[in-house]
Structures are given as structure tokens and as C-alpha cells.
Short mmCIF file of C-alpha atoms in Angstrom, two decimals:
data_model
loop_
_atom_site.label_atom_id
_atom_site.label_comp_id
_atom_site.label_asym_id
_atom_site.label_seq_id
_atom_site.Cartn_x
_atom_site.Cartn_y
_atom_site.Cartn_z
CA ASP G 47 0.00 0.00 0.00
CA ASP G 48 2.91 2.38 0.56
CA ASP G 49 3.67 2.32 -3.16
CA ILE G 50 0.15 2.98 -4.43
CA VAL G 51 -0.51 6.24 -6.25
CA VAL G 52 -3.92 7.22 -7.58
CA PHE G 53 -4.75 9.89 -10.13
CA GLY G 54 -8.18 11.37 -10.65
CA ASP G 55 -10.20 14.17 -12.15
CA GLY G 56 -13.85 13.16 -11.77
CA MET G 57 -16.20 12.39 -8.94
CA ASN G 58 -16.01 8.70 -9.80
CA ASP G 59 -12.40 8.83 -8.58
CA ILE G 60 -13.16 10.24 -5.13
CA CYS G 61 -13.50 6.77 -3.57
CA MET G 62 -9.77 6.20 -4.17
CA PHE G 63 -8.77 9.42 -2.40
CA GLY G 64 -8.34 9.31 1.38
CA GLN G 65 -7.50 5.60 1.47
CA GLY G 66 -3.95 6.20 2.70
CA TRP G 67 -2.56 6.16 -0.83
CA LEU G 68 -0.82 9.11 -2.46
CA SER G 69 -3.65 10.87 -4.27
CA ILE G 70 -3.01 13.22 -7.16
CA ALA G 71 -5.74 15.36 -8.64
CA MET G 72 -5.49 16.64 -12.16
CA GLY G 73 -5.67 20.41 -12.61
CA ASN G 74 -9.01 20.01 -14.37
CA ALA G 75 -10.46 17.97 -11.47
CA ARG G 76 -13.60 18.86 -9.58
CA ALA G 77 -13.06 21.06 -6.50
CA ALA G 78 -14.19 18.31 -4.10
CA LEU G 79 -11.51 16.00 -5.47
CA LYS G 80 -8.81 18.66 -5.25
CA GLU G 81 -9.70 19.22 -1.59
CA LYS G 82 -8.95 15.56 -0.80
CA ALA G 83 -5.80 15.35 -2.92
CA ASP G 84 -2.28 15.17 -1.56
CA TYR G 85 -1.01 16.94 -4.66
CA ILE G 86 -2.60 18.81 -7.57
CA THR G 87 -0.89 18.69 -10.94
CA THR G 88 -1.68 20.43 -14.22
CA ASP G 89 -4.65 19.57 -16.44
CA VAL G 90 -4.63 16.15 -18.04
CA ASP G 91 -4.33 17.71 -21.49
CA LYS G 92 -1.41 19.84 -20.32
CA ASP G 93 0.81 16.86 -19.44
CA GLY G 94 -0.60 16.48 -15.93
CA LEU G 95 0.43 12.85 -15.50
CA TRP G 96 3.94 13.53 -16.78
CA ASN G 97 4.30 16.67 -14.66
CA ALA G 98 3.25 14.83 -11.50
CA CYS G 99 5.68 12.00 -12.20
CA ARG G 100 8.47 14.54 -12.75
CA HIS G 101 7.54 16.37 -9.54
CA PHE G 102 7.92 13.20 -7.48
CA GLY G 103 11.09 12.11 -9.28
CA TRP G 104 9.60 8.99 -10.83
CA ILE G 105 10.86 9.97 -14.28
#
């Protein structure tokens, strides 16, 4: 569980946030999701996944 990272932008993703995993909301995510996120990256269509991975040093 320590290595689990979840990404989300819609309300269907909110169930993954707050489970003890690192939660990353996309910049275009709903406000409720951003409030629960550990980190907020850029919009999905502005390289959000890549930018988050760079931020955490995974790539």
C-alpha cells in the first residue's frame, strides 16, 4: 500500500482518495476531489500525468 498512487479528475475517482494512498488530482479535477488530494498537478491535457511524475522524481 505504501507504493500505491492514484490519479483522478472526476467524482467517480473520489472513492480512491483518502485511502492512505498518495492521491493526485489533475488540474481540471472537480473542486471536491482537489480538496482531498495530496497533490494537484496540471490539467490532463497539459501533461498532468507527466508533470506529477516529474515532480515526485519517478521519471
